[in-house]
Amino acid sequence: MKARTLGRHFRESLKSLGRNGWMTFASVSAVTVTLLLVGVFVMIMMNLNKVADDLENDVEIKVFVSLEADETGTKHIEQILTDMPGVESVDYSTKEEELTDLVLDFGDELSLFEQSNPLFNVFYVKAADPQQTEKVAAEIAKVGNIEDVEYGEGKIEKLFDFLNTGRNVGLILILALLFTAMFLISNTIRITIVARRREIEIMKLVGATNWFVRIPFILEGMWLGLLGSIIPIGLVAALYYNVTEFVQPKLSGELMQILNFTPLIYQVSALILVMGVFIGVWGSFMSIRKFLRV
């Protein structure tokens, strides 16, 4: 296609937006509302996924070293745990450090135990894949001079099942919302094209090829998607900025954190923009096909 022809299509597509003002407004409004819903929901799901990751990454296995293990035996256990497949990190805590932590957590009255410390030396082990915590714990339990292995058996499995279900449900809802948006916008654009079917018939009767007719409408769909994505990007950015300003100070130092304003807002804005353009182009392309036969 010649550059002059393509330039003409761009100019005509922009002029057409002005000539069909109310239809343009209706289409842009449909794009705006649906993309706003998608943008807000994506932000929510990404933050829920972040919280789920934080919970998973905080899961660790507490390994109690037998009182019969001497310093050499303890170091041998540490080496075995460090070399074990699926283990990401191993941290050692003496029974004195464990008692100090208990005193800090529960009060000075526990200091009475300092003269005869009943606690164990402990290793804190994290699995490279939190979902494999149960498997790693089972392997650790086979190591000699291990008194006990704790990782929240039963509760951890339920937590992981809940988090996985939440992720899957969120993904399904996002996909459903996207398909709904595509359907609504496609129908809105189809109404616009139906109102201009006479224009299409005339263009075909004077010898215009299908692509010559199709391209201006596809470009219009692109402009509609582009215009319809601007307001959602601005609203989502303003909303999330206020959320981060309010929530992040309250969660400072806590296990669970929400995603920072940047780069998340850039990622979501790019997603909204691409989705708007794609849905506009796709809606125009699919809607005009039936009118290309005269």
PDB file of C-alpha atoms in Angstrom:
ATOM      1  CA  MET A   1       0.000   0.000   0.000  1.00  0.00           C
ATOM      2  CA  LYS A   2       1.343   3.432  -0.943  1.00  0.00           C
ATOM      3  CA  ALA A   3       2.249   5.907   1.780  1.00  0.00           C
ATOM      4  CA  ARG A   4      -0.159   8.457   0.247  1.00  0.00           C
ATOM      5  CA  THR A   5      -3.050   5.991   0.452  1.00  0.00           C
ATOM      6  CA  LEU A   6      -2.190   5.046   4.012  1.00  0.00           C
ATOM      7  CA  GLY A   7      -1.988   8.721   4.960  1.00  0.00           C
ATOM      8  CA  ARG A   8      -5.408   9.254   3.421  1.00  0.00           C
ATOM      9  CA  HIS A   9      -6.809   6.396   5.503  1.00  0.00           C
ATOM     10  CA  PHE A  10      -5.401   7.964   8.686  1.00  0.00           C
ATOM     11  CA  ARG A  11      -6.924  11.343   7.845  1.00  0.00           C
ATOM     12  CA  GLU A  12     -10.282   9.840   6.938  1.00  0.00           C
ATOM     13  CA  SER A  13     -10.404   7.754  10.093  1.00  0.00           C
ATOM     14  CA  LEU A  14      -9.814  10.851  12.225  1.00  0.00           C
ATOM     15  CA  LYS A  15     -12.382  12.906  10.295  1.00  0.00           C
ATOM     16  CA  SER A  16     -14.897  10.098  10.657  1.00  0.00           C
ATOM     17  CA  LEU A  17     -14.594  10.255  14.439  1.00  0.00           C
ATOM     18  CA  GLY A  18     -15.743  13.880  14.302  1.00  0.00           C
ATOM     19  CA  ARG A  19     -18.496  13.295  11.741  1.00  0.00           C
ATOM     20  CA  ASN A  20     -19.978  10.499  13.841  1.00  0.00           C
ATOM     21  CA  GLY A  21     -19.665  12.286  17.157  1.00  0.00           C
ATOM     22  CA  TRP A  22     -22.378  10.507  19.142  1.00  0.00           C
ATOM     23  CA  MET A  23     -21.326   7.065  17.942  1.00  0.00           C
ATOM     24  CA  THR A  24     -17.710   7.924  18.760  1.00  0.00           C
ATOM     25  CA  PHE A  25     -18.772   9.029  22.232  1.00  0.00           C
ATOM     26  CA  ALA A  26     -20.736   5.803  22.770  1.00  0.00           C
ATOM     27  CA  SER A  27     -17.841   3.630  21.630  1.00  0.00           C
ATOM     28  CA  VAL A  28     -15.238   5.499  23.673  1.00  0.00           C
ATOM     29  CA  SER A  29     -17.528   5.342  26.714  1.00  0.00           C
ATOM     30  CA  ALA A  30     -17.908   1.576  26.357  1.00  0.00           C
ATOM     31  CA  VAL A  31     -14.147   1.164  26.035  1.00  0.00           C
ATOM     32  CA  THR A  32     -13.544   3.458  29.018  1.00  0.00           C
ATOM     33  CA  VAL A  33     -15.935   1.686  31.377  1.00  0.00           C
ATOM     34  CA  THR A  34     -14.797  -1.828  30.505  1.00  0.00           C
ATOM     35  CA  LEU A  35     -11.079  -0.999  30.599  1.00  0.00           C
ATOM     36  CA  LEU A  36     -11.534   0.791  33.920  1.00  0.00           C
ATOM     37  CA  LEU A  37     -13.097  -2.348  35.383  1.00  0.00           C
ATOM     38  CA  VAL A  38     -10.353  -4.511  33.923  1.00  0.00           C
ATOM     39  CA  GLY A  39      -7.623  -2.155  35.185  1.00  0.00           C
ATOM     40  CA  VAL A  40      -8.976  -2.025  38.738  1.00  0.00           C
ATOM     41  CA  PHE A  41      -9.469  -5.777  38.859  1.00  0.00           C
ATOM     42  CA  VAL A  42      -5.963  -6.457  37.500  1.00  0.00           C
ATOM     43  CA  MET A  43      -4.491  -4.163  40.172  1.00  0.00           C
ATOM     44  CA  ILE A  44      -6.422  -6.003  42.882  1.00  0.00           C
ATOM     45  CA  MET A  45      -5.394  -9.433  41.618  1.00  0.00           C
ATOM     46  CA  MET A  46      -1.725  -8.463  41.263  1.00  0.00           C
ATOM     47  CA  ASN A  47      -1.697  -7.257  44.865  1.00  0.00           C
ATOM     48  CA  LEU A  48      -3.480 -10.366  46.091  1.00  0.00           C
ATOM     49  CA  ASN A  49      -0.889 -12.418  44.245  1.00  0.00           C
ATOM     50  CA  LYS A  50       1.859 -10.380  45.970  1.00  0.00           C
ATOM     51  CA  VAL A  51       0.299 -11.088  49.367  1.00  0.00           C
ATOM     52  CA  ALA A  52       0.070 -14.792  48.483  1.00  0.00           C
ATOM     53  CA  ASP A  53       3.753 -14.818  47.483  1.00  0.00           C
ATOM     54  CA  ASP A  54       4.703 -13.101  50.750  1.00  0.00           C
ATOM     55  CA  LEU A  55       2.803 -15.722  52.746  1.00  0.00           C
ATOM     56  CA  GLU A  56       4.399 -18.562  50.784  1.00  0.00           C
ATOM     57  CA  ASN A  57       7.912 -17.151  51.125  1.00  0.00           C
ATOM     58  CA  ASP A  58       7.465 -16.820  54.889  1.00  0.00           C
ATOM     59  CA  VAL A  59       6.863 -20.548  55.268  1.00  0.00           C
ATOM     60  CA  GLU A  60       9.850 -22.264  56.836  1.00  0.00           C
ATOM     61  CA  ILE A  61      10.741 -25.597  58.381  1.00  0.00           C
ATOM     62  CA  LYS A  62      11.880 -25.657  61.997  1.00  0.00           C
ATOM     63  CA  VAL A  63      14.382 -28.458  62.592  1.00  0.00           C
ATOM     64  CA  PHE A  64      15.108 -29.391  66.229  1.00  0.00           C
ATOM     65  CA  VAL A  65      18.596 -30.824  66.757  1.00  0.00           C
ATOM     66  CA  SER A  66      18.814 -33.747  69.171  1.00  0.00           C
ATOM     67  CA  LEU A  67      20.351 -32.946  72.565  1.00  0.00           C
ATOM     68  CA  GLU A  68      22.779 -35.825  71.953  1.00  0.00           C
ATOM     69  CA  ALA A  69      24.347 -34.049  68.942  1.00  0.00           C
ATOM     70  CA  ASP A  70      27.644 -32.342  69.770  1.00  0.00           C
ATOM     71  CA  GLU A  71      29.107 -29.353  67.895  1.00  0.00           C
ATOM     72  CA  THR A  72      30.640 -31.580  65.220  1.00  0.00           C
ATOM     73  CA  GLY A  73      27.370 -33.447  64.734  1.00  0.00           C
ATOM     74  CA  THR A  74      25.448 -30.168  64.501  1.00  0.00           C
ATOM     75  CA  LYS A  75      27.787 -28.858  61.809  1.00  0.00           C
ATOM     76  CA  HIS A  76      27.401 -32.142  59.933  1.00  0.00           C
ATOM     77  CA  ILE A  77      23.614 -31.736  60.015  1.00  0.00           C
ATOM     78  CA  GLU A  78      23.957 -28.172  58.753  1.00  0.00           C
ATOM     79  CA  GLN A  79      26.069 -29.353  55.827  1.00  0.00           C
ATOM     80  CA  ILE A  80      23.542 -32.053  54.945  1.00  0.00           C
ATOM     81  CA  LEU A  81      20.680 -29.537  55.031  1.00  0.00           C
ATOM     82  CA  THR A  82      22.609 -26.995  52.959  1.00  0.00           C
ATOM     83  CA  ASP A  83      23.421 -29.589  50.271  1.00  0.00           C
ATOM     84  CA  MET A  84      19.909 -31.060  50.234  1.00  0.00           C
ATOM     85  CA  PRO A  85      18.059 -30.594  46.883  1.00  0.00           C
ATOM     86  CA  GLY A  86      15.176 -28.147  47.069  1.00  0.00           C
ATOM     87  CA  VAL A  87      16.626 -26.174  50.005  1.00  0.00           C
ATOM     88  CA  GLU A  88      17.113 -22.435  49.504  1.00  0.00           C
ATOM     89  CA  SER A  89      18.526 -21.334  52.867  1.00  0.00           C
ATOM     90  CA  VAL A  90      19.534 -22.740  56.237  1.00  0.00           C
ATOM     91  CA  ASP A  91      19.815 -20.564  59.366  1.00  0.00           C
ATOM     92  CA  TYR A  92      21.148 -21.862  62.689  1.00  0.00           C
ATOM     93  CA  SER A  93      19.848 -20.702  66.061  1.00  0.00           C
ATOM     94  CA  THR A  94      21.321 -21.926  69.352  1.00  0.00           C
ATOM     95  CA  LYS A  95      19.093 -22.819  72.263  1.00  0.00           C
ATOM     96  CA  GLU A  96      20.320 -19.689  74.055  1.00  0.00           C
ATOM     97  CA  GLU A  97      19.151 -17.556  71.114  1.00  0.00           C
ATOM     98  CA  GLU A  98      15.846 -19.404  71.110  1.00  0.00           C
ATOM     99  CA  LEU A  99      15.385 -18.631  74.805  1.00  0.00           C
ATOM    100  CA  THR A 100      16.210 -14.970  74.234  1.00  0.00           C
ATOM    101  CA  ASP A 101      13.548 -14.820  71.530  1.00  0.00           C
ATOM    102  CA  LEU A 102      11.021 -16.391  73.898  1.00  0.00           C
ATOM    103  CA  VAL A 103      11.826 -13.847  76.585  1.00  0.00           C
ATOM    104  CA  LEU A 104      11.352 -11.019  74.086  1.00  0.00           C
ATOM    105  CA  ASP A 105       8.045 -12.483  72.922  1.00  0.00           C
ATOM    106  CA  PHE A 106       6.500 -13.528  76.238  1.00  0.00           C
ATOM    107  CA  GLY A 107       8.130 -11.521  79.002  1.00  0.00           C
ATOM    108  CA  ASP A 108      10.994 -11.422  81.471  1.00  0.00           C
ATOM    109  CA  GLU A 109       9.556 -14.205  83.647  1.00  0.00           C
ATOM    110  CA  LEU A 110      10.962 -16.723  81.174  1.00  0.00           C
ATOM    111  CA  SER A 111      14.458 -15.641  82.188  1.00  0.00           C
ATOM    112  CA  LEU A 112      14.058 -18.042  85.132  1.00  0.00           C
ATOM    113  CA  PHE A 113      14.887 -20.826  82.694  1.00  0.00           C
ATOM    114  CA  GLU A 114      18.307 -19.444  81.824  1.00  0.00           C
ATOM    115  CA  GLN A 115      20.084 -21.626  84.349  1.00  0.00           C
ATOM    116  CA  SER A 116      18.604 -24.812  82.883  1.00  0.00           C
ATOM    117  CA  ASN A 117      17.606 -24.103  79.308  1.00  0.00           C
ATOM    118  CA  PRO A 118      15.109 -26.778  78.170  1.00  0.00           C
ATOM    119  CA  LEU A 119      15.142 -25.699  74.519  1.00  0.00           C
ATOM    120  CA  PHE A 120      16.849 -27.264  71.486  1.00  0.00           C
ATOM    121  CA  ASN A 121      19.331 -25.918  69.009  1.00  0.00           C
ATOM    122  CA  VAL A 122      17.330 -25.215  65.868  1.00  0.00           C
ATOM    123  CA  PHE A 123      17.800 -24.908  62.118  1.00  0.00           C
ATOM    124  CA  TYR A 124      15.361 -22.770  60.137  1.00  0.00           C
ATOM    125  CA  VAL A 125      15.107 -24.127  56.600  1.00  0.00           C
ATOM    126  CA  LYS A 126      13.369 -22.544  53.626  1.00  0.00           C
ATOM    127  CA  ALA A 127      12.464 -24.529  50.533  1.00  0.00           C
ATOM    128  CA  ALA A 128      13.388 -23.088  47.135  1.00  0.00           C
ATOM    129  CA  ASP A 129       9.788 -23.769  46.092  1.00  0.00           C
ATOM    130  CA  PRO A 130       7.422 -23.103  49.019  1.00  0.00           C
ATOM    131  CA  GLN A 131       4.940 -25.544  47.480  1.00  0.00           C
ATOM    132  CA  GLN A 132       7.525 -28.312  48.081  1.00  0.00           C
ATOM    133  CA  THR A 133       7.845 -27.588  51.816  1.00  0.00           C
ATOM    134  CA  GLU A 134       6.145 -30.845  52.819  1.00  0.00           C
ATOM    135  CA  LYS A 135       8.469 -32.909  50.604  1.00  0.00           C
ATOM    136  CA  VAL A 136      11.598 -31.151  51.889  1.00  0.00           C
ATOM    137  CA  ALA A 137      10.444 -31.599  55.500  1.00  0.00           C
ATOM    138  CA  ALA A 138       9.984 -35.323  54.913  1.00  0.00           C
ATOM    139  CA  GLU A 139      13.552 -35.603  53.611  1.00  0.00           C
ATOM    140  CA  ILE A 140      14.931 -33.637  56.556  1.00  0.00           C
ATOM    141  CA  ALA A 141      13.160 -35.964  59.001  1.00  0.00           C
ATOM    142  CA  LYS A 142      15.297 -38.840  57.663  1.00  0.00           C
ATOM    143  CA  VAL A 143      18.550 -37.155  58.757  1.00  0.00           C
ATOM    144  CA  GLY A 144      20.206 -38.520  61.907  1.00  0.00           C
ATOM    145  CA  ASN A 145      20.296 -36.624  65.214  1.00  0.00           C
ATOM    146  CA  ILE A 146      17.059 -34.753  64.384  1.00  0.00           C
ATOM    147  CA  GLU A 147      14.655 -34.581  67.313  1.00  0.00           C
ATOM    148  CA  ASP A 148      11.668 -33.177  65.427  1.00  0.00           C
ATOM    149  CA  VAL A 149      10.646 -31.313  62.276  1.00  0.00           C
ATOM    150  CA  GLU A 150       7.843 -28.739  62.302  1.00  0.00           C
ATOM    151  CA  TYR A 151       6.415 -26.768  59.412  1.00  0.00           C
ATOM    152  CA  GLY A 152       2.720 -26.400  60.222  1.00  0.00           C
ATOM    153  CA  GLU A 153       1.694 -29.740  58.788  1.00  0.00           C
ATOM    154  CA  GLY A 154      -1.930 -29.736  57.699  1.00  0.00           C
ATOM    155  CA  LYS A 155      -2.285 -25.956  57.925  1.00  0.00           C
ATOM    156  CA  ILE A 156       0.380 -25.284  55.284  1.00  0.00           C
ATOM    157  CA  GLU A 157      -1.254 -27.618  52.773  1.00  0.00           C
ATOM    158  CA  LYS A 158      -4.607 -25.885  53.314  1.00  0.00           C
ATOM    159  CA  LEU A 159      -2.942 -22.469  52.923  1.00  0.00           C
ATOM    160  CA  PHE A 160      -1.319 -23.466  49.634  1.00  0.00           C
ATOM    161  CA  ASP A 161      -4.577 -24.962  48.344  1.00  0.00           C
ATOM    162  CA  PHE A 162      -6.411 -21.745  49.252  1.00  0.00           C
ATOM    163  CA  LEU A 163      -3.782 -19.540  47.583  1.00  0.00           C
ATOM    164  CA  ASN A 164      -3.716 -21.651  44.420  1.00  0.00           C
ATOM    165  CA  THR A 165      -7.510 -21.614  44.238  1.00  0.00           C
ATOM    166  CA  GLY A 166      -7.506 -17.835  44.689  1.00  0.00           C
ATOM    167  CA  ARG A 167      -4.987 -17.404  41.862  1.00  0.00           C
ATOM    168  CA  ASN A 168      -6.975 -19.640  39.516  1.00  0.00           C
ATOM    169  CA  VAL A 169     -10.284 -17.944  40.320  1.00  0.00           C
ATOM    170  CA  GLY A 170      -8.677 -14.535  39.804  1.00  0.00           C
ATOM    171  CA  LEU A 171      -7.271 -15.570  36.428  1.00  0.00           C
ATOM    172  CA  ILE A 172     -10.648 -16.918  35.316  1.00  0.00           C
ATOM    173  CA  LEU A 173     -12.406 -13.711  36.406  1.00  0.00           C
ATOM    174  CA  ILE A 174      -9.889 -11.538  34.539  1.00  0.00           C
ATOM    175  CA  LEU A 175     -10.297 -13.608  31.365  1.00  0.00           C
ATOM    176  CA  ALA A 176     -14.088 -13.491  31.715  1.00  0.00           C
ATOM    177  CA  LEU A 177     -13.955  -9.719  32.161  1.00  0.00           C
ATOM    178  CA  LEU A 178     -11.718  -9.383  29.099  1.00  0.00           C
ATOM    179  CA  PHE A 179     -14.072 -11.427  26.932  1.00  0.00           C
ATOM    180  CA  THR A 180     -17.021  -9.420  28.251  1.00  0.00           C
ATOM    181  CA  ALA A 181     -15.199  -6.210  27.385  1.00  0.00           C
ATOM    182  CA  MET A 182     -14.427  -7.484  23.883  1.00  0.00           C
ATOM    183  CA  PHE A 183     -18.072  -8.483  23.379  1.00  0.00           C
ATOM    184  CA  LEU A 184     -19.487  -5.156  24.591  1.00  0.00           C
ATOM    185  CA  ILE A 185     -17.032  -3.047  22.611  1.00  0.00           C
ATOM    186  CA  SER A 186     -17.428  -5.172  19.496  1.00  0.00           C
ATOM    187  CA  ASN A 187     -21.205  -4.726  19.650  1.00  0.00           C
ATOM    188  CA  THR A 188     -20.859  -0.975  20.154  1.00  0.00           C
ATOM    189  CA  ILE A 189     -18.543  -0.683  17.144  1.00  0.00           C
ATOM    190  CA  ARG A 190     -20.883  -2.902  15.141  1.00  0.00           C
ATOM    191  CA  ILE A 191     -23.736  -0.456  15.801  1.00  0.00           C
ATOM    192  CA  THR A 192     -21.485   2.334  14.563  1.00  0.00           C
ATOM    193  CA  ILE A 193     -20.704   0.436  11.372  1.00  0.00           C
ATOM    194  CA  VAL A 194     -24.368  -0.514  10.803  1.00  0.00           C
ATOM    195  CA  ALA A 195     -25.245   3.174  10.909  1.00  0.00           C
ATOM    196  CA  ARG A 196     -22.719   3.719   8.099  1.00  0.00           C
ATOM    197  CA  ARG A 197     -23.527   0.688   5.959  1.00  0.00           C
ATOM    198  CA  ARG A 198     -24.721   2.930   3.131  1.00  0.00           C
ATOM    199  CA  GLU A 199     -21.305   4.545   3.015  1.00  0.00           C
ATOM    200  CA  ILE A 200     -19.691   1.105   2.771  1.00  0.00           C
ATOM    201  CA  GLU A 201     -22.047   0.017  -0.030  1.00  0.00           C
ATOM    202  CA  ILE A 202     -21.231   3.122  -2.078  1.00  0.00           C
ATOM    203  CA  MET A 203     -17.493   2.574  -1.648  1.00  0.00           C
ATOM    204  CA  LYS A 204     -17.885  -1.035  -2.851  1.00  0.00           C
ATOM    205  CA  LEU A 205     -20.051  -0.054  -5.813  1.00  0.00           C
ATOM    206  CA  VAL A 206     -17.424   2.392  -7.113  1.00  0.00           C
ATOM    207  CA  GLY A 207     -14.784  -0.353  -7.069  1.00  0.00           C
ATOM    208  CA  ALA A 208     -13.117  -0.088  -3.666  1.00  0.00           C
ATOM    209  CA  THR A 209     -11.384  -3.280  -2.568  1.00  0.00           C
ATOM    210  CA  ASN A 210     -12.267  -4.941   0.721  1.00  0.00           C
ATOM    211  CA  TRP A 211      -9.053  -3.790   2.358  1.00  0.00           C
ATOM    212  CA  PHE A 212      -9.507  -0.232   1.082  1.00  0.00           C
ATOM    213  CA  VAL A 213     -12.884  -0.184   2.867  1.00  0.00           C
ATOM    214  CA  ARG A 214     -11.691  -2.100   5.893  1.00  0.00           C
ATOM    215  CA  ILE A 215      -8.558  -0.124   6.833  1.00  0.00           C
ATOM    216  CA  PRO A 216     -10.272   3.200   7.759  1.00  0.00           C
ATOM    217  CA  PHE A 217     -12.651   1.335  10.065  1.00  0.00           C
ATOM    218  CA  ILE A 218      -9.774  -0.618  11.626  1.00  0.00           C
ATOM    219  CA  LEU A 219      -7.925   2.657  12.187  1.00  0.00           C
ATOM    220  CA  GLU A 220     -11.080   4.120  13.728  1.00  0.00           C
ATOM    221  CA  GLY A 221     -11.215   1.138  16.077  1.00  0.00           C
ATOM    222  CA  MET A 222      -7.603   1.807  17.004  1.00  0.00           C
ATOM    223  CA  TRP A 223      -8.377   5.484  17.786  1.00  0.00           C
ATOM    224  CA  LEU A 224     -11.445   4.479  19.785  1.00  0.00           C
ATOM    225  CA  GLY A 225      -9.415   2.027  21.832  1.00  0.00           C
ATOM    226  CA  LEU A 226      -6.635   4.565  22.314  1.00  0.00           C
ATOM    227  CA  LEU A 227      -9.013   7.321  23.419  1.00  0.00           C
ATOM    228  CA  GLY A 228     -10.961   4.932  25.620  1.00  0.00           C
ATOM    229  CA  SER A 229      -7.811   3.844  27.467  1.00  0.00           C
ATOM    230  CA  ILE A 230      -6.673   7.347  28.493  1.00  0.00           C
ATOM    231  CA  ILE A 231      -9.291   7.937  31.199  1.00  0.00           C
ATOM    232  CA  PRO A 232      -8.947   4.457  32.783  1.00  0.00           C
ATOM    233  CA  ILE A 233      -5.163   4.890  32.953  1.00  0.00           C
ATOM    234  CA  GLY A 234      -5.548   8.242  34.705  1.00  0.00           C
ATOM    235  CA  LEU A 235      -8.224   7.017  37.131  1.00  0.00           C
ATOM    236  CA  VAL A 236      -6.401   3.791  37.987  1.00  0.00           C
ATOM    237  CA  ALA A 237      -3.146   5.698  38.554  1.00  0.00           C
ATOM    238  CA  ALA A 238      -4.837   8.277  40.810  1.00  0.00           C
ATOM    239  CA  LEU A 239      -6.737   5.596  42.743  1.00  0.00           C
ATOM    240  CA  TYR A 240      -3.702   3.389  43.349  1.00  0.00           C
ATOM    241  CA  TYR A 241      -1.493   6.344  44.263  1.00  0.00           C
ATOM    242  CA  ASN A 242      -3.918   7.260  47.059  1.00  0.00           C
ATOM    243  CA  VAL A 243      -4.168   3.622  48.147  1.00  0.00           C
ATOM    244  CA  THR A 244      -0.376   3.287  48.434  1.00  0.00           C
ATOM    245  CA  GLU A 245      -0.096   6.604  50.292  1.00  0.00           C
ATOM    246  CA  PHE A 246      -2.691   5.434  52.816  1.00  0.00           C
ATOM    247  CA  VAL A 247      -1.880   1.719  53.161  1.00  0.00           C
ATOM    248  CA  GLN A 248       1.911   1.408  52.857  1.00  0.00           C
ATOM    249  CA  PRO A 249       2.758   3.426  56.017  1.00  0.00           C
ATOM    250  CA  LYS A 250       0.352   1.237  58.005  1.00  0.00           C
ATOM    251  CA  LEU A 251       1.999  -1.964  56.691  1.00  0.00           C
ATOM    252  CA  SER A 252       5.567  -0.771  57.310  1.00  0.00           C
ATOM    253  CA  GLY A 253       7.552  -3.630  58.875  1.00  0.00           C
ATOM    254  CA  GLU A 254       4.721  -6.129  58.402  1.00  0.00           C
ATOM    255  CA  LEU A 255       5.029  -9.440  56.591  1.00  0.00           C
ATOM    256  CA  MET A 256       2.460  -8.604  53.924  1.00  0.00           C
ATOM    257  CA  GLN A 257       3.075  -5.621  51.670  1.00  0.00           C
ATOM    258  CA  ILE A 258       1.235  -4.193  48.680  1.00  0.00           C
ATOM    259  CA  LEU A 259       3.040  -3.505  45.408  1.00  0.00           C
ATOM    260  CA  ASN A 260       4.826  -0.177  45.012  1.00  0.00           C
ATOM    261  CA  PHE A 261       3.199   2.489  42.849  1.00  0.00           C
ATOM    262  CA  THR A 262       6.021   2.164  40.349  1.00  0.00           C
ATOM    263  CA  PRO A 263       6.699   0.098  38.298  1.00  0.00           C
ATOM    264  CA  LEU A 264       3.226  -1.428  38.772  1.00  0.00           C
ATOM    265  CA  ILE A 265       1.370   1.579  37.371  1.00  0.00           C
ATOM    266  CA  TYR A 266       3.540   1.552  34.231  1.00  0.00           C
ATOM    267  CA  GLN A 267       2.835  -2.144  33.697  1.00  0.00           C
ATOM    268  CA  VAL A 268      -0.919  -1.798  34.196  1.00  0.00           C
ATOM    269  CA  SER A 269      -1.063   1.366  32.052  1.00  0.00           C
ATOM    270  CA  ALA A 270       0.734  -0.408  29.210  1.00  0.00           C
ATOM    271  CA  LEU A 271      -1.661  -3.360  29.571  1.00  0.00           C
ATOM    272  CA  ILE A 272      -4.723  -1.094  29.444  1.00  0.00           C
ATOM    273  CA  LEU A 273      -3.361   0.781  26.408  1.00  0.00           C
ATOM    274  CA  VAL A 274      -2.541  -2.400  24.481  1.00  0.00           C
ATOM    275  CA  MET A 275      -5.889  -3.950  25.404  1.00  0.00           C
ATOM    276  CA  GLY A 276      -7.775  -0.836  24.314  1.00  0.00           C
ATOM    277  CA  VAL A 277      -6.074  -0.700  20.910  1.00  0.00           C
ATOM    278  CA  PHE A 278      -6.372  -4.457  20.390  1.00  0.00           C
ATOM    279  CA  ILE A 279     -10.050  -4.604  21.338  1.00  0.00           C
ATOM    280  CA  GLY A 280     -10.844  -1.579  19.140  1.00  0.00           C
ATOM    281  CA  VAL A 281      -9.043  -3.044  16.117  1.00  0.00           C
ATOM    282  CA  TRP A 282     -10.456  -6.518  16.694  1.00  0.00           C
ATOM    283  CA  GLY A 283     -13.993  -5.191  17.165  1.00  0.00           C
ATOM    284  CA  SER A 284     -13.823  -3.162  13.962  1.00  0.00           C
ATOM    285  CA  PHE A 285     -12.295  -6.010  11.961  1.00  0.00           C
ATOM    286  CA  MET A 286     -14.895  -8.533  13.079  1.00  0.00           C
ATOM    287  CA  SER A 287     -17.853  -6.149  12.738  1.00  0.00           C
ATOM    288  CA  ILE A 288     -17.179  -4.939   9.197  1.00  0.00           C
ATOM    289  CA  ARG A 289     -16.808  -8.368   7.562  1.00  0.00           C
ATOM    290  CA  LYS A 290     -20.526  -8.887   6.900  1.00  0.00           C
ATOM    291  CA  PHE A 291     -20.845  -5.509   5.177  1.00  0.00           C
ATOM    292  CA  LEU A 292     -18.132  -6.167   2.598  1.00  0.00           C
ATOM    293  CA  ARG A 293     -20.482  -8.145   0.359  1.00  0.00           C
ATOM    294  CA  VAL A 294     -22.693  -5.982  -1.801  1.00  0.00           C
TER     295      VAL A 294
END
